[in-house]
XYZ file of C-alpha atoms in Angstrom:
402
model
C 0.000 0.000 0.000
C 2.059 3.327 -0.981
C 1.209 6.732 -0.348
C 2.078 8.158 -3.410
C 0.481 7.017 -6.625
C 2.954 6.274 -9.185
C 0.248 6.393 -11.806
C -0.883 8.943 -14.134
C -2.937 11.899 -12.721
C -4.287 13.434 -15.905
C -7.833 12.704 -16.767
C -8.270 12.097 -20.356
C -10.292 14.921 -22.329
C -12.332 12.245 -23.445
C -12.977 10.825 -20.232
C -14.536 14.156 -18.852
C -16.915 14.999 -21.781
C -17.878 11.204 -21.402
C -18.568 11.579 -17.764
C -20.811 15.026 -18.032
C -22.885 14.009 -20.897
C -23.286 10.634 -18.996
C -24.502 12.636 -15.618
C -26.707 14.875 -17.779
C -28.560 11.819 -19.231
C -28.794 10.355 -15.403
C -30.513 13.159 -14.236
C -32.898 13.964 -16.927
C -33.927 10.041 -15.951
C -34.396 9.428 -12.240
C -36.031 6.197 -11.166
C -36.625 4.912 -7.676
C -34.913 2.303 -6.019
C -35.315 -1.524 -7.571
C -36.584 0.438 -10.247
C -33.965 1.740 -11.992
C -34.107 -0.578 -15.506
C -33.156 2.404 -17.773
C -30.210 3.559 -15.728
C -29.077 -0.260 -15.514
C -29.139 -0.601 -18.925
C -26.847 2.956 -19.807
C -24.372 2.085 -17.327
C -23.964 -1.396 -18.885
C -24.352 0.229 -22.539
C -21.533 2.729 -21.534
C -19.396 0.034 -19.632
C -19.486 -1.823 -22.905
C -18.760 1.034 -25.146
C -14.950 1.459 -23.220
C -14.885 -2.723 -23.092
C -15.866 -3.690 -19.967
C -18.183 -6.768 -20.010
C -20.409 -6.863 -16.621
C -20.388 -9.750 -14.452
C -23.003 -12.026 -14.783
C -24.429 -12.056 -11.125
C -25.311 -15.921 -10.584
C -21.483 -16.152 -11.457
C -20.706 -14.666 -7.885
C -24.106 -15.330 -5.963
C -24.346 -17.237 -3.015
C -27.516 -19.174 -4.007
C -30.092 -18.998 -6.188
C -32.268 -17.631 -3.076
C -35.440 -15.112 -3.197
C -32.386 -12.024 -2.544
C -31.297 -12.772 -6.137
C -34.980 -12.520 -7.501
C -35.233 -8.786 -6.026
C -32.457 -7.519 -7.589
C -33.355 -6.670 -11.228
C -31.891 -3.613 -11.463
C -27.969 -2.364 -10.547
C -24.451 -4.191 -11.805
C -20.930 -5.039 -10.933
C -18.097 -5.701 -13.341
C -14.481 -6.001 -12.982
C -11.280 -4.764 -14.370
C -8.185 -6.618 -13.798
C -4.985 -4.468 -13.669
C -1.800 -6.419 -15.631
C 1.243 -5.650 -12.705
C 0.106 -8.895 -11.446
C -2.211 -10.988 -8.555
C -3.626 -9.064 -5.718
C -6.727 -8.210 -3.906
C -10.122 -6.940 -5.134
C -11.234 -3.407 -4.464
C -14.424 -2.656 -4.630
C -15.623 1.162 -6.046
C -19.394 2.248 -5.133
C -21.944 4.358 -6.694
C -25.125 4.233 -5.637
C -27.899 4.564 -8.454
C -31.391 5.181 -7.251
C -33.551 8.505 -7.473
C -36.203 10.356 -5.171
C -39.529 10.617 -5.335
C -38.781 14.798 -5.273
C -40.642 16.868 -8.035
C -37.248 19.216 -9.436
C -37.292 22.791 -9.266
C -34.423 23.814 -11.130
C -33.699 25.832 -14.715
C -31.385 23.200 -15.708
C -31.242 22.101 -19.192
C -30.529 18.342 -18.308
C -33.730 18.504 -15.501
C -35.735 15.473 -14.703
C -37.405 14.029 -17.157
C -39.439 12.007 -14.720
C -42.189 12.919 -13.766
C -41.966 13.328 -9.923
C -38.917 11.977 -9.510
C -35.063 13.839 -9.001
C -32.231 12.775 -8.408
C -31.828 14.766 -5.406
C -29.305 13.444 -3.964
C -26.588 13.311 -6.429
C -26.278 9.831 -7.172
C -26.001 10.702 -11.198
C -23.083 12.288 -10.073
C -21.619 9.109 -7.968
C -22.797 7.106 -11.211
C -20.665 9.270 -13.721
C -18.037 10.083 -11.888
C -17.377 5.889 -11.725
C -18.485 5.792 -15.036
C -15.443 8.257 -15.693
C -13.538 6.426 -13.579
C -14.015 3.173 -15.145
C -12.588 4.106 -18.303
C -9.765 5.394 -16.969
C -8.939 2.415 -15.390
C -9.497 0.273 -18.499
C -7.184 2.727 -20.407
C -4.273 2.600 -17.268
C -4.695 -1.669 -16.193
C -0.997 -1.597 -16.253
C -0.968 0.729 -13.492
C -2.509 -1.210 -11.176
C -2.600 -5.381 -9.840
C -5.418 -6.910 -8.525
C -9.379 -6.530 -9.695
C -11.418 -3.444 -9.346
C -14.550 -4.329 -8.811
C -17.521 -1.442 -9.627
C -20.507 -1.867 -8.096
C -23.474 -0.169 -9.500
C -25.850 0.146 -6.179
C -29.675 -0.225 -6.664
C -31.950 1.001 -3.635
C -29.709 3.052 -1.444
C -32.283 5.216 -0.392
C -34.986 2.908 0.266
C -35.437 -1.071 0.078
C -32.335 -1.698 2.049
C -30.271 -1.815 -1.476
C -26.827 -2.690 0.325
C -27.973 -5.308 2.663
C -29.265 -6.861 -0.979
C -26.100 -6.973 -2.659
C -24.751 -8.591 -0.176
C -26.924 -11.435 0.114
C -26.814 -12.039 -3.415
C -23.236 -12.096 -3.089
C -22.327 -9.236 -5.634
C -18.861 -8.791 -3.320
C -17.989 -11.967 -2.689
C -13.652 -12.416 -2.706
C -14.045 -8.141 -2.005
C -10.927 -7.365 -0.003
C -11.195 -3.538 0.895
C -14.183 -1.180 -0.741
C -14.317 2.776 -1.109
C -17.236 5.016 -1.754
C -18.115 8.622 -1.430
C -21.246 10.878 -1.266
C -21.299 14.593 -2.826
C -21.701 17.613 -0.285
C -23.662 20.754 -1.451
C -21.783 22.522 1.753
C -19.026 22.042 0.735
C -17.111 23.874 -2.256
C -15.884 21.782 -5.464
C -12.429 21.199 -5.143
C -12.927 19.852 -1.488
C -12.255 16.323 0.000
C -13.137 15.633 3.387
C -11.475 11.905 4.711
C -11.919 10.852 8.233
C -10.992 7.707 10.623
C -13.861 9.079 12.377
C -17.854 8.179 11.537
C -18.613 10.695 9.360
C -22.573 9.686 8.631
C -24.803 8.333 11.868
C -27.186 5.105 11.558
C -30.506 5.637 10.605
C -33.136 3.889 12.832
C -36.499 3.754 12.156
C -39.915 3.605 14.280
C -43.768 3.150 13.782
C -46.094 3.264 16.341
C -49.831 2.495 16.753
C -52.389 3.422 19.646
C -55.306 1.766 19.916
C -58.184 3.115 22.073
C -61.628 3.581 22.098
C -63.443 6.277 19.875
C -65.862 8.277 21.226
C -67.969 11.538 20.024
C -66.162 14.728 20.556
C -69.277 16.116 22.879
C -68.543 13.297 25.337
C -64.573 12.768 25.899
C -65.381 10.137 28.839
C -66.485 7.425 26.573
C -63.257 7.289 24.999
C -60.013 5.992 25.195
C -58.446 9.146 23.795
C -55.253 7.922 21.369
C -54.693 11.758 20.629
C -54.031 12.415 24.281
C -51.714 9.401 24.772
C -49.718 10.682 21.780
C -49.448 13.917 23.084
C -48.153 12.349 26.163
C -45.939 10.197 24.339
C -44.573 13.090 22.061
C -43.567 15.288 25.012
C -41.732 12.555 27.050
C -39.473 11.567 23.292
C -38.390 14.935 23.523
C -36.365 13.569 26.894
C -34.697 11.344 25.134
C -31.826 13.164 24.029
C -32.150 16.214 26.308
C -31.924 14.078 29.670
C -30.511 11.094 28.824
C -27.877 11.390 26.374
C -24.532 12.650 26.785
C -24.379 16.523 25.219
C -21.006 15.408 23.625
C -22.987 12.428 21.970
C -24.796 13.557 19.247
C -27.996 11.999 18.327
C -31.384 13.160 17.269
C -35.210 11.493 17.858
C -37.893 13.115 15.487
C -41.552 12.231 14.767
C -42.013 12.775 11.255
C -45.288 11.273 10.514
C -49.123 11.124 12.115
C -52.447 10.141 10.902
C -55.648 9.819 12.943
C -58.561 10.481 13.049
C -61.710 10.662 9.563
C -64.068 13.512 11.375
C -63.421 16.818 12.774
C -65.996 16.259 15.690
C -65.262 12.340 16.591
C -62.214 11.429 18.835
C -60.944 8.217 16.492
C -59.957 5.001 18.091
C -56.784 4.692 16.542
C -53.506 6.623 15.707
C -50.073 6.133 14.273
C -47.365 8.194 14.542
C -43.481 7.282 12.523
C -40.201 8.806 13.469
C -36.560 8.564 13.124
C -33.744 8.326 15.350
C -29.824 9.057 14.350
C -26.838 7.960 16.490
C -22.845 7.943 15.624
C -22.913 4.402 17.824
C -24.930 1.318 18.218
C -25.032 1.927 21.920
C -26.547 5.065 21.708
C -28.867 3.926 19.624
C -30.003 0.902 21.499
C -30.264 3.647 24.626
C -32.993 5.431 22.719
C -34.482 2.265 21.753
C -35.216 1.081 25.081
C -36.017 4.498 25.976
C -38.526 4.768 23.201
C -39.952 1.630 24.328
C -40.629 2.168 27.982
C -42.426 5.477 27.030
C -44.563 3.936 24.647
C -45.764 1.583 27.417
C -45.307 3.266 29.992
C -47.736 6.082 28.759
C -49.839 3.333 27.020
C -50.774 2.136 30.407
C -51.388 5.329 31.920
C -53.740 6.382 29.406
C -55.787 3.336 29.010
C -54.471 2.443 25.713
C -52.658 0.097 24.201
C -49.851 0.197 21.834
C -47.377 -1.806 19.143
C -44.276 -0.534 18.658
C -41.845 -1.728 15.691
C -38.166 -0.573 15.394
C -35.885 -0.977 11.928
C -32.352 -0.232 11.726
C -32.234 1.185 8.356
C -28.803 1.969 8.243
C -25.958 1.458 10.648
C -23.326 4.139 11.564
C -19.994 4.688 9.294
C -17.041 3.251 10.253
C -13.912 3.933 8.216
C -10.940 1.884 8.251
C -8.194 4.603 9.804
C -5.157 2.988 7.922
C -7.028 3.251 4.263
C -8.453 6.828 5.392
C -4.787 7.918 6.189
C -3.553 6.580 2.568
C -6.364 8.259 0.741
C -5.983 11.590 2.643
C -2.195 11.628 1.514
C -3.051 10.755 -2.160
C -5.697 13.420 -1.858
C -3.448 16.173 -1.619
C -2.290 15.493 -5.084
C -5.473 16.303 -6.977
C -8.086 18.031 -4.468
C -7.634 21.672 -3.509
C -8.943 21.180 -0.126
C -8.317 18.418 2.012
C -10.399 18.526 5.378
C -11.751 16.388 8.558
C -15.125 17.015 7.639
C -18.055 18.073 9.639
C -19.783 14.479 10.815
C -23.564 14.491 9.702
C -26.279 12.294 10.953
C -27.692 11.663 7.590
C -27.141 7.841 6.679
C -25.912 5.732 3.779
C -25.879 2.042 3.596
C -22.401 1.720 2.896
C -21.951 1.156 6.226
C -23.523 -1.520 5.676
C -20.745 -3.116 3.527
C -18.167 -1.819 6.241
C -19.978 -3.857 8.870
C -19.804 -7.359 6.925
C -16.089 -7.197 7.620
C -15.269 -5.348 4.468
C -12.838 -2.787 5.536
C -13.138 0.562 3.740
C -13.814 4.622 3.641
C -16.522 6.798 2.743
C -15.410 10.057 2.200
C -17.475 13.102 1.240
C -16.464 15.317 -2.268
C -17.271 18.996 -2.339
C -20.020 19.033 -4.922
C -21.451 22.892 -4.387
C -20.406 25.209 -1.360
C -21.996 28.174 -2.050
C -23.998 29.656 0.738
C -27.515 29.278 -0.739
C -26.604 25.805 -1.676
C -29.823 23.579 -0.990
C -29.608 20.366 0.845
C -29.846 16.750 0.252
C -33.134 15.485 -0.888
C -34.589 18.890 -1.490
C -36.153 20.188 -4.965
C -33.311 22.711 -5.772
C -30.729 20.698 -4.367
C -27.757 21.056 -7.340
C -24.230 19.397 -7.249
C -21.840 21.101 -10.050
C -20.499 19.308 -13.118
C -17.044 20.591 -12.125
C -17.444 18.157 -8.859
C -16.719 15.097 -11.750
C -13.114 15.320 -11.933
C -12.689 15.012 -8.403
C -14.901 12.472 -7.733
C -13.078 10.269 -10.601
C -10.039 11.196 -9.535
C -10.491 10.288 -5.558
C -11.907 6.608 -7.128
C -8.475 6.239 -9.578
C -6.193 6.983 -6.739
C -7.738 4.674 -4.734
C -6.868 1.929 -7.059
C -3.381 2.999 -7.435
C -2.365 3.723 -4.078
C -4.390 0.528 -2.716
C -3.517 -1.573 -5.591
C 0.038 -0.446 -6.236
């Protein structure tokens, strides 16, 4: 494993035009996740157009179980560098879109209707695209097998937790992936040992009662009030139970009750997330969540089901492959940062957690003060984020390949 890549730094011309008018396409065509059939076939269309043939997936699977059947959509192929045997890295791009209706004047805008990717993921998808040809252009450069793997369903369906059951990294020895930032400016790379992205936990909750007409309160089993209750006491959660130095956050999102303004209705549900940098602290709010829910439940005369999901478990970069990266980094990005940690989520933890060591790292993709956020209808990551992005996946390979 060197620290300084030995290989060449200068993305071909063609490479970049390839990449933008590749993004441009992606975004005009969002689809959600397990959906994506159009993107699936460009990516392999433009794989095949620079020679790279994509793995047939029952090659690699570990059976021939339902987890194969549900994914349709998504890819992997490999290209093997010629300096000899070594390991497999794995590069990630996630592929899936949001059901977000675009407000932008771009030319290249969604296509879709109500659908954006607003999240960048065209970006991740070009930007390996890019890097994908480079790699085919430079095997010499390199030993070992890069894997790419084309994600399906990172923001929804539990996409990563998929590919690994159908065994789409199988023989992966170390994997890296990134996520755009609109905060921060093109040109930036933030690399951490530390969790940079939180787990994302979800719950649903439903209160039964008794319904009764608004006019006469005592024949009910108000759910309403035992929400209330239950909303006030969440809020405790973090405030008086967590450490302040521990960030983590516990928000209801989500109610529905009730059909008529003047009946109190027998039943409610209410759906939340909670966010956590550990698995401890997020087992804390889970049992806290729990004894509140009953707790109140009994008080009020109700009763109540709780479910908890863990939709995505906390970062966790390797600090040995973070170091290596940082170092190469500081060849081709202008800024190279510990970055801010967010409590947003990506299953790529999820990859990092099957024993596949690894870094996600996040790539300036805006930075200007009125940039919107993720998942929002003007969110916009630049074109001129592209070369960055391909570069921070080519240096990968030749610094953990070398």
């Amino acid at each position: 494993m060197s620290t300084v890549s030995s290989a060449p730094t200068d993305i071909e011309t063609e490479t970049l035009e390839a990449a933008v008018k590749a993004r441009h396409w992606l975004h005009r065509h969002p689809e959600m996740a397990l959906r994506e059939f159009d993107t699936t076939h460009f990516i392999k269309d433009q794989l095949a157009s620079y020679a790279i043939v994509v793995n047939d997936v029952k090659e690699h699977s570990n059976d021939e179980s339902s987890h194969n059947a549900t994914l349709t959509t998504g890819l992997t192929a490999d290209i093997h560098g010629t300096k000899g045997d070594g390991p497999t890295l794995a590069l990630r791009a996630d592929i899936d879109g949001l059901p977000v209706v675009e407000d932008s004047n771009h030319a290249f805008a969604s296509l879709n209707p109500g659908m954006m990717h607003a999240c960048g993921h065209d970006l991740h998808m070009a930007s390996l695209l890019g890097a994908a040809r480079e790699l085919q252009l430079h095997r010499n450069h390199f030993r070992g097998t890069v894997r790419l793997l084309f994600q399906p369903a990172e923001e929804a369906e539990l996409g990563a937790q998929k590919v690994l059951s159908a065994g789409w990294l199988n023989g992966v020895d170390v994997i890296v992936g990134y996520h755009n930032h609109p905060g921060l400016p093109v040109g930036t790379l933030g690399i951490s040992a530390k969790p940079i992205m939180g787990g994302n936990y979800r719950f649903d909750v439903s209160i039964h009662g008794r319904g009764a007409h608004g006019s006469r309160p005592e024949d009910s089993a108000d759910p309403i009030a035992a929400f209330t209750a239950m909303s006030s006491e969440i809020q405790t959660i973090i405030s008086r139970n967590m450490p302040p130095l521990d960030p983590a956050v516990v928000s209801i999102t989500q109610v529905r009750a009730g059909q008529a303004w003047n009946i109190i209705p027998s039943d409610l549900e209410f759906h939340g997330t909670a966010r956590a940098f550990n698995r401890h602290t997020a087992e804390l709010i889970q049992e806290r969540l729990t004894r509140i829910v009953h707790g109140v439940s009994e008080a009020q005369g109700v009763t109540s089901h709780l479910d908890w999901s863990v939709r995505a478990v906390p970062i966790e970069n390797d600090p040995n492959i973070a170091a290596t990266l940082a170092r190469s980094a500081e060849q081709y990005a202008l800024h190279v940062i510990e970055p801010v940690p967010s409590l947003g989520s990506d299953d790529f933890a999820d990859f990092q957690h099957s024993g596949i060591p690894g870094v996600f790292s996040f790539i300036g993709s805006n930075g200007s003060a009125e940039a919107a956020g993720w998942h929002t209808p003007d969110f916009e990551a630049k074109d001129a984020a592209l070369p960055y992005a391909i570069d921070y996946y080519t240096h990968a390979v030749y610094d953990l390949l070398d």
